[in-house]
Amino acid sequence: MNWATEWLDDAPGEGAVPDATSAPTGMDADPSSAAETETAGDQDIEMALPIPAAAGPSGVLVAGVCGGAGATCSALTLAAALGTAQVAVAAVDATADGGDLLERGYGEDVPAGEWVFSEGVLWGRRALGSPDGESLAAASTHALLGAAGYLPIYDAGSTLRARRLAPLLVDRALAIVLVVASRGDSVNRLPGQLEWIQSTLGEEALGSVVVVVASTRPGQTPVAEHLRAHLGNRVGAICEISHEASLASGGPVRWNELSEQIQGDFEQLAKTVRNVGDAWVARP
């Protein structure tokens, strides 16, 4: 299937999608901090839980289609939205070298393998040195969180193709959130990501994909509607996150300080992800 010729050839309107030179103003860029080393405490995730996440997906893997698409911001705010809904949720930094998920969501860094609980969310990091170690850590972390009753939200950064993520992607019950900034360079990379999912995981895996269009400037753009029109039923769902300047600052994100519009957008995304997960898990 050639995604690009089927829906990208028809532009969504002149000036609707800014070009690659447009500065993103609504979501964060790719983090690039130093690699973390593994520390003890992998098993220390037992604590009082909110309502267990028994239904829906086994976890959510959030990735940007390119750098600066907004994967980290989407992951931590989605986790916060689920936490306020009394879902037992964990936000996990699954980037290669360790990003700023914890600094922005929890307020400070946490060493790899340690877990902290704050404002309804369990925060942790999985960033190891060797590819083999990363894959093993991903599998064990996923199993431990599931056994403890948590719905893990993984921040994968700007790639789904990393070897360390393979143990997560083979889980049929995992939901995938692909974040697309409303910029031309970001939108144009979406077909390649969908083709990779289709060829690697199977066409049916596209049903577990939620495409999130993150607005990079105030006002509405036709990007989300354009994708809905041309993707049709090929992916699980398409959602849109409005622009908010506070999310572009790179500083801590506090749920109760976000606008009602942004809170509503992420609450809708949380419902969509769980509904897509329910439908995906129910498939034969």
mmCIF file of C-alpha atoms in Angstrom:
data_model
loop_
_atom_site.group_PDB
_atom_site.id
_atom_site.type_symbol
_atom_site.label_atom_id
_atom_site.label_comp_id
_atom_site.label_asym_id
_atom_site.label_seq_id
_atom_site.Cartn_x
_atom_site.Cartn_y
_atom_site.Cartn_z
ATOM 1 C CA MET A 1 0.000 0.000 0.000
ATOM 2 C CA ASN A 2 1.415 3.388 -0.985
ATOM 3 C CA TRP A 3 0.200 5.731 1.714
ATOM 4 C CA ALA A 4 1.851 8.808 0.267
ATOM 5 C CA THR A 5 0.180 8.654 -3.135
ATOM 6 C CA GLU A 6 -3.196 7.896 -1.595
ATOM 7 C CA TRP A 7 -3.524 10.871 0.702
ATOM 8 C CA LEU A 8 -0.520 13.170 0.774
ATOM 9 C CA ASP A 9 -0.746 14.174 -2.885
ATOM 10 C CA ASP A 10 -3.873 16.194 -2.066
ATOM 11 C CA ALA A 11 -2.714 19.172 -0.036
ATOM 12 C CA PRO A 12 -5.032 20.153 2.842
ATOM 13 C CA GLY A 13 -5.159 23.743 1.702
ATOM 14 C CA GLU A 14 -2.604 26.397 0.917
ATOM 15 C CA GLY A 15 -0.914 27.698 4.022
ATOM 16 C CA ALA A 16 -2.679 25.168 6.233
ATOM 17 C CA VAL A 17 0.421 23.132 7.087
ATOM 18 C CA PRO A 18 3.464 25.296 7.832
ATOM 19 C CA ASP A 19 6.680 24.208 6.161
ATOM 20 C CA ALA A 20 9.717 22.727 7.838
ATOM 21 C CA THR A 21 11.063 26.157 8.732
ATOM 22 C CA SER A 22 8.113 26.916 10.999
ATOM 23 C CA ALA A 23 9.154 26.892 14.637
ATOM 24 C CA PRO A 24 7.120 24.460 16.733
ATOM 25 C CA THR A 25 5.403 26.376 19.511
ATOM 26 C CA GLY A 26 3.047 23.860 21.068
ATOM 27 C CA MET A 27 5.091 20.750 21.877
ATOM 28 C CA ASP A 28 8.590 19.785 22.954
ATOM 29 C CA ALA A 29 11.640 18.845 20.938
ATOM 30 C CA ASP A 30 13.527 15.588 21.252
ATOM 31 C CA PRO A 31 15.442 15.368 24.555
ATOM 32 C CA SER A 32 19.158 14.583 24.381
ATOM 33 C CA SER A 33 20.510 14.105 27.881
ATOM 34 C CA ALA A 34 23.259 11.689 28.879
ATOM 35 C CA ALA A 35 22.654 7.946 29.018
ATOM 36 C CA GLU A 36 21.561 6.556 32.349
ATOM 37 C CA THR A 37 22.964 3.415 33.942
ATOM 38 C CA GLU A 38 20.828 0.738 35.525
ATOM 39 C CA THR A 39 20.348 0.893 39.276
ATOM 40 C CA ALA A 40 18.617 -1.348 41.766
ATOM 41 C CA GLY A 41 14.934 -1.100 42.533
ATOM 42 C CA ASP A 42 13.287 -2.663 39.480
ATOM 43 C CA GLN A 43 10.910 -4.524 41.746
ATOM 44 C CA ASP A 44 10.045 -1.587 44.003
ATOM 45 C CA ILE A 45 6.784 -0.590 42.369
ATOM 46 C CA GLU A 46 4.324 -1.778 44.988
ATOM 47 C CA MET A 47 2.164 0.924 46.562
ATOM 48 C CA ALA A 48 -1.447 1.920 47.075
ATOM 49 C CA LEU A 49 -3.135 1.861 43.690
ATOM 50 C CA PRO A 50 -6.033 3.784 42.212
ATOM 51 C CA ILE A 51 -8.526 1.803 40.144
ATOM 52 C CA PRO A 52 -6.557 -0.971 38.367
ATOM 53 C CA ALA A 53 -6.344 -0.628 34.590
ATOM 54 C CA ALA A 54 -7.866 -4.031 33.884
ATOM 55 C CA ALA A 55 -9.697 -3.133 30.681
ATOM 56 C CA GLY A 56 -8.304 -1.624 27.513
ATOM 57 C CA PRO A 57 -4.721 -1.874 26.245
ATOM 58 C CA SER A 58 -1.853 -3.426 28.191
ATOM 59 C CA GLY A 59 0.107 -0.226 27.696
ATOM 60 C CA VAL A 60 0.516 2.793 25.439
ATOM 61 C CA LEU A 61 3.657 3.493 23.418
ATOM 62 C CA VAL A 62 3.901 7.177 22.458
ATOM 63 C CA ALA A 63 6.285 8.135 19.649
ATOM 64 C CA GLY A 64 6.758 11.158 17.448
ATOM 65 C CA VAL A 65 6.969 10.706 13.700
ATOM 66 C CA CYS A 66 10.031 12.985 13.830
ATOM 67 C CA GLY A 67 12.002 15.054 16.295
ATOM 68 C CA GLY A 68 10.038 17.890 17.864
ATOM 69 C CA ALA A 69 6.655 16.331 17.158
ATOM 70 C CA GLY A 70 5.729 16.336 20.850
ATOM 71 C CA ALA A 71 5.998 12.716 22.003
ATOM 72 C CA THR A 72 7.287 13.476 25.498
ATOM 73 C CA CYS A 73 4.739 16.200 26.191
ATOM 74 C CA SER A 74 1.943 13.990 24.862
ATOM 75 C CA ALA A 75 3.054 11.020 26.967
ATOM 76 C CA LEU A 76 3.277 12.888 30.254
ATOM 77 C CA THR A 77 0.032 14.828 29.756
ATOM 78 C CA LEU A 78 -1.819 11.678 28.676
ATOM 79 C CA ALA A 79 -0.564 9.998 31.846
ATOM 80 C CA ALA A 80 -1.767 12.955 33.913
ATOM 81 C CA ALA A 81 -5.197 12.819 32.262
ATOM 82 C CA LEU A 82 -5.506 9.124 33.052
ATOM 83 C CA GLY A 83 -4.261 9.703 36.598
ATOM 84 C CA THR A 84 -6.942 12.299 37.272
ATOM 85 C CA ALA A 85 -9.493 9.739 36.069
ATOM 86 C CA GLN A 86 -8.323 7.418 38.858
ATOM 87 C CA VAL A 87 -6.657 4.951 36.500
ATOM 88 C CA ALA A 88 -3.548 3.227 37.857
ATOM 89 C CA VAL A 89 -1.062 4.683 35.374
ATOM 90 C CA ALA A 90 2.725 4.729 35.087
ATOM 91 C CA ALA A 91 4.709 7.158 32.917
ATOM 92 C CA VAL A 92 7.947 5.563 31.729
ATOM 93 C CA ASP A 93 10.884 7.203 29.959
ATOM 94 C CA ALA A 94 11.777 4.642 27.281
ATOM 95 C CA THR A 95 14.048 6.879 25.200
ATOM 96 C CA ALA A 96 17.532 5.676 24.292
ATOM 97 C CA ASP A 97 19.612 8.129 26.313
ATOM 98 C CA GLY A 98 17.086 9.384 28.823
ATOM 99 C CA GLY A 99 14.861 12.351 28.079
ATOM 100 C CA ASP A 100 13.078 14.970 30.158
ATOM 101 C CA LEU A 101 9.816 13.116 30.808
ATOM 102 C CA LEU A 102 10.434 12.987 34.553
ATOM 103 C CA GLU A 103 11.778 16.512 34.868
ATOM 104 C CA ARG A 104 8.713 17.908 33.106
ATOM 105 C CA GLY A 105 6.125 15.556 34.581
ATOM 106 C CA TYR A 106 7.409 14.741 38.071
ATOM 107 C CA GLY A 107 9.584 17.810 38.607
ATOM 108 C CA GLU A 108 13.027 16.211 38.903
ATOM 109 C CA ASP A 109 15.122 13.426 37.426
ATOM 110 C CA VAL A 110 14.892 9.851 38.712
ATOM 111 C CA PRO A 111 17.689 7.272 38.236
ATOM 112 C CA ALA A 112 16.981 4.298 35.993
ATOM 113 C CA GLY A 113 15.200 1.520 37.837
ATOM 114 C CA GLU A 114 13.762 3.752 40.577
ATOM 115 C CA TRP A 115 10.071 4.664 40.814
ATOM 116 C CA VAL A 116 8.281 7.605 42.420
ATOM 117 C CA PHE A 117 4.574 8.277 42.865
ATOM 118 C CA SER A 118 3.164 11.784 42.485
ATOM 119 C CA GLU A 119 -0.269 13.239 41.730
ATOM 120 C CA GLY A 120 -1.823 9.956 40.668
ATOM 121 C CA VAL A 121 1.041 8.848 38.394
ATOM 122 C CA LEU A 122 3.908 6.406 38.944
ATOM 123 C CA TRP A 123 7.039 7.833 37.304
ATOM 124 C CA GLY A 124 10.047 5.808 36.188
ATOM 125 C CA ARG A 125 12.886 5.532 33.688
ATOM 126 C CA ARG A 126 14.176 2.717 31.509
ATOM 127 C CA ALA A 127 17.337 3.878 29.745
ATOM 128 C CA LEU A 128 20.280 1.472 29.656
ATOM 129 C CA GLY A 129 23.587 1.351 27.832
ATOM 130 C CA SER A 130 23.516 -1.826 25.731
ATOM 131 C CA PRO A 131 20.802 -2.747 23.204
ATOM 132 C CA ASP A 132 20.435 -6.212 24.758
ATOM 133 C CA GLY A 133 20.056 -4.714 28.212
ATOM 134 C CA GLU A 134 17.507 -2.194 26.989
ATOM 135 C CA SER A 135 15.352 -4.909 25.417
ATOM 136 C CA LEU A 136 15.503 -7.040 28.540
ATOM 137 C CA ALA A 137 14.644 -4.047 30.717
ATOM 138 C CA ALA A 138 11.687 -3.139 28.519
ATOM 139 C CA ALA A 139 10.260 -6.657 28.736
ATOM 140 C CA SER A 140 10.730 -6.950 32.495
ATOM 141 C CA THR A 141 9.408 -3.459 33.199
ATOM 142 C CA HIS A 142 6.327 -4.082 31.060
ATOM 143 C CA ALA A 143 5.639 -7.366 32.854
ATOM 144 C CA LEU A 144 6.163 -5.911 36.328
ATOM 145 C CA LEU A 145 3.932 -2.910 35.737
ATOM 146 C CA GLY A 146 1.180 -5.073 34.274
ATOM 147 C CA ALA A 147 1.369 -7.502 37.183
ATOM 148 C CA ALA A 148 1.109 -4.590 39.619
ATOM 149 C CA GLY A 149 -2.070 -3.381 37.911
ATOM 150 C CA TYR A 150 -0.624 -0.325 36.180
ATOM 151 C CA LEU A 151 -1.302 0.944 32.669
ATOM 152 C CA PRO A 152 2.167 2.018 31.470
ATOM 153 C CA ILE A 153 2.556 5.016 29.163
ATOM 154 C CA TYR A 154 5.937 4.779 27.415
ATOM 155 C CA ASP A 155 7.700 7.812 25.971
ATOM 156 C CA ALA A 156 9.633 6.364 23.014
ATOM 157 C CA GLY A 157 10.924 9.685 21.707
ATOM 158 C CA SER A 158 11.000 10.038 17.938
ATOM 159 C CA THR A 159 11.267 6.433 16.772
ATOM 160 C CA LEU A 160 9.344 3.177 16.915
ATOM 161 C CA ARG A 161 12.086 1.184 15.204
ATOM 162 C CA ALA A 162 14.585 0.982 18.059
ATOM 163 C CA ARG A 163 15.594 -2.530 19.066
ATOM 164 C CA ARG A 164 14.884 -1.805 22.718
ATOM 165 C CA LEU A 165 11.168 -1.356 21.926
ATOM 166 C CA ALA A 166 10.716 -4.738 20.229
ATOM 167 C CA PRO A 167 9.478 -6.528 23.398
ATOM 168 C CA LEU A 168 6.738 -3.915 23.710
ATOM 169 C CA LEU A 169 5.678 -3.910 20.068
ATOM 170 C CA VAL A 170 5.144 -7.678 19.952
ATOM 171 C CA ASP A 171 2.424 -7.287 22.591
ATOM 172 C CA ARG A 172 -0.859 -7.418 20.651
ATOM 173 C CA ALA A 173 -2.610 -5.532 23.448
ATOM 174 C CA LEU A 174 -0.316 -2.498 23.228
ATOM 175 C CA ALA A 175 -1.770 0.731 21.828
ATOM 176 C CA ILE A 176 0.497 2.950 19.719
ATOM 177 C CA VAL A 177 0.162 6.736 19.721
ATOM 178 C CA LEU A 178 1.911 8.463 16.803
ATOM 179 C CA VAL A 179 2.331 12.196 17.396
ATOM 180 C CA VAL A 180 2.378 14.436 14.321
ATOM 181 C CA ALA A 181 3.126 18.145 14.613
ATOM 182 C CA SER A 182 0.973 20.282 12.334
ATOM 183 C CA ARG A 183 3.981 21.092 10.166
ATOM 184 C CA GLY A 184 4.667 19.915 6.650
ATOM 185 C CA ASP A 185 7.880 18.048 7.511
ATOM 186 C CA SER A 186 6.149 16.145 10.309
ATOM 187 C CA VAL A 187 3.000 15.261 8.361
ATOM 188 C CA ASN A 188 5.077 14.014 5.433
ATOM 189 C CA ARG A 189 6.805 11.449 7.652
ATOM 190 C CA LEU A 190 3.602 9.809 8.828
ATOM 191 C CA PRO A 191 3.232 7.473 5.799
ATOM 192 C CA GLY A 192 6.651 5.933 6.414
ATOM 193 C CA GLN A 193 5.778 5.173 10.031
ATOM 194 C CA LEU A 194 2.459 3.586 9.071
ATOM 195 C CA GLU A 195 4.103 1.524 6.342
ATOM 196 C CA TRP A 196 6.681 0.267 8.831
ATOM 197 C CA ILE A 197 3.986 -0.745 11.324
ATOM 198 C CA GLN A 198 2.058 -2.502 8.566
ATOM 199 C CA SER A 199 5.056 -4.400 7.191
ATOM 200 C CA THR A 200 6.580 -5.261 10.571
ATOM 201 C CA LEU A 201 3.582 -5.921 12.811
ATOM 202 C CA GLY A 202 0.917 -6.707 10.208
ATOM 203 C CA GLU A 203 -1.864 -4.652 8.684
ATOM 204 C CA GLU A 204 -4.208 -5.478 11.553
ATOM 205 C CA ALA A 205 -1.822 -3.689 13.939
ATOM 206 C CA LEU A 206 -2.855 -0.382 12.369
ATOM 207 C CA GLY A 207 -6.117 -0.752 14.273
ATOM 208 C CA SER A 208 -4.207 -0.138 17.506
ATOM 209 C CA VAL A 209 -2.703 3.129 16.236
ATOM 210 C CA VAL A 210 -3.986 6.528 17.379
ATOM 211 C CA VAL A 211 -2.602 9.435 15.358
ATOM 212 C CA VAL A 212 -2.364 12.650 17.397
ATOM 213 C CA VAL A 213 -2.061 15.968 15.564
ATOM 214 C CA ALA A 214 -0.318 18.458 17.861
ATOM 215 C CA SER A 215 -1.028 22.044 16.860
ATOM 216 C CA THR A 216 2.113 24.173 16.722
ATOM 217 C CA ARG A 217 0.374 27.541 16.544
ATOM 218 C CA PRO A 218 -2.891 29.098 17.760
ATOM 219 C CA GLY A 219 -6.045 28.497 15.773
ATOM 220 C CA GLN A 220 -7.366 25.492 13.941
ATOM 221 C CA THR A 221 -5.737 23.856 10.934
ATOM 222 C CA PRO A 222 -7.314 21.322 8.554
ATOM 223 C CA VAL A 223 -4.539 18.780 9.164
ATOM 224 C CA ALA A 224 -6.548 16.436 11.394
ATOM 225 C CA GLU A 225 -9.581 16.522 9.109
ATOM 226 C CA HIS A 226 -7.333 15.945 6.101
ATOM 227 C CA LEU A 227 -5.856 12.860 7.741
ATOM 228 C CA ARG A 228 -9.289 11.582 8.740
ATOM 229 C CA ALA A 229 -10.505 11.968 5.172
ATOM 230 C CA HIS A 230 -7.567 10.151 3.611
ATOM 231 C CA LEU A 231 -6.747 7.562 6.269
ATOM 232 C CA GLY A 232 -10.372 6.560 6.734
ATOM 233 C CA ASN A 233 -10.627 3.412 8.839
ATOM 234 C CA ARG A 234 -7.017 2.344 8.325
ATOM 235 C CA VAL A 235 -5.935 3.447 11.804
ATOM 236 C CA GLY A 236 -7.710 3.185 15.112
ATOM 237 C CA ALA A 237 -8.404 6.904 15.534
ATOM 238 C CA ILE A 238 -7.156 10.427 14.862
ATOM 239 C CA CYS A 239 -7.168 13.060 17.615
ATOM 240 C CA GLU A 240 -6.102 16.691 17.783
ATOM 241 C CA ILE A 241 -4.364 18.574 20.584
ATOM 242 C CA SER A 242 -4.819 22.334 20.635
ATOM 243 C CA HIS A 243 -1.950 24.789 20.894
ATOM 244 C CA GLU A 244 -0.948 25.991 24.351
ATOM 245 C CA ALA A 245 2.098 28.162 24.914
ATOM 246 C CA SER A 246 2.852 26.677 28.340
ATOM 247 C CA LEU A 247 3.573 23.310 26.746
ATOM 248 C CA ALA A 248 6.256 24.912 24.552
ATOM 249 C CA SER A 249 8.287 26.331 27.424
ATOM 250 C CA GLY A 250 10.120 23.086 28.151
ATOM 251 C CA GLY A 251 9.410 23.459 31.853
ATOM 252 C CA PRO A 252 7.332 21.344 34.231
ATOM 253 C CA VAL A 253 3.798 20.504 33.125
ATOM 254 C CA ARG A 254 1.146 20.646 35.845
ATOM 255 C CA TRP A 255 -2.284 19.289 34.977
ATOM 256 C CA ASN A 256 -4.206 21.774 37.120
ATOM 257 C CA GLU A 257 -2.393 24.684 35.448
ATOM 258 C CA LEU A 258 -3.386 23.694 31.905
ATOM 259 C CA SER A 259 -6.297 25.355 30.141
ATOM 260 C CA GLU A 260 -9.683 23.667 30.061
ATOM 261 C CA GLN A 261 -9.265 23.229 26.300
ATOM 262 C CA ILE A 262 -6.019 21.269 26.658
ATOM 263 C CA GLN A 263 -7.384 19.243 29.556
ATOM 264 C CA GLY A 264 -10.416 18.372 27.444
ATOM 265 C CA ASP A 265 -8.236 17.392 24.482
ATOM 266 C CA PHE A 266 -6.148 15.008 26.568
ATOM 267 C CA GLU A 267 -9.162 13.601 28.402
ATOM 268 C CA GLN A 268 -10.640 12.793 24.995
ATOM 269 C CA LEU A 269 -7.339 11.255 23.904
ATOM 270 C CA ALA A 270 -7.299 9.129 27.060
ATOM 271 C CA LYS A 271 -10.804 7.832 26.314
ATOM 272 C CA THR A 272 -9.902 7.201 22.683
ATOM 273 C CA VAL A 273 -6.764 5.250 23.552
ATOM 274 C CA ARG A 274 -8.646 3.035 25.972
ATOM 275 C CA ASN A 275 -11.505 2.476 23.522
ATOM 276 C CA VAL A 276 -9.081 1.595 20.730
ATOM 277 C CA GLY A 277 -7.348 -0.750 23.137
ATOM 278 C CA ASP A 278 -10.624 -2.436 24.074
ATOM 279 C CA ALA A 279 -11.488 -3.032 20.416
ATOM 280 C CA TRP A 280 -7.958 -4.240 19.619
ATOM 281 C CA VAL A 281 -7.808 -6.686 22.532
ATOM 282 C CA ALA A 282 -11.246 -8.057 21.599
ATOM 283 C CA ARG A 283 -10.116 -8.990 18.083
ATOM 284 C CA PRO A 284 -9.716 -12.726 17.381
#
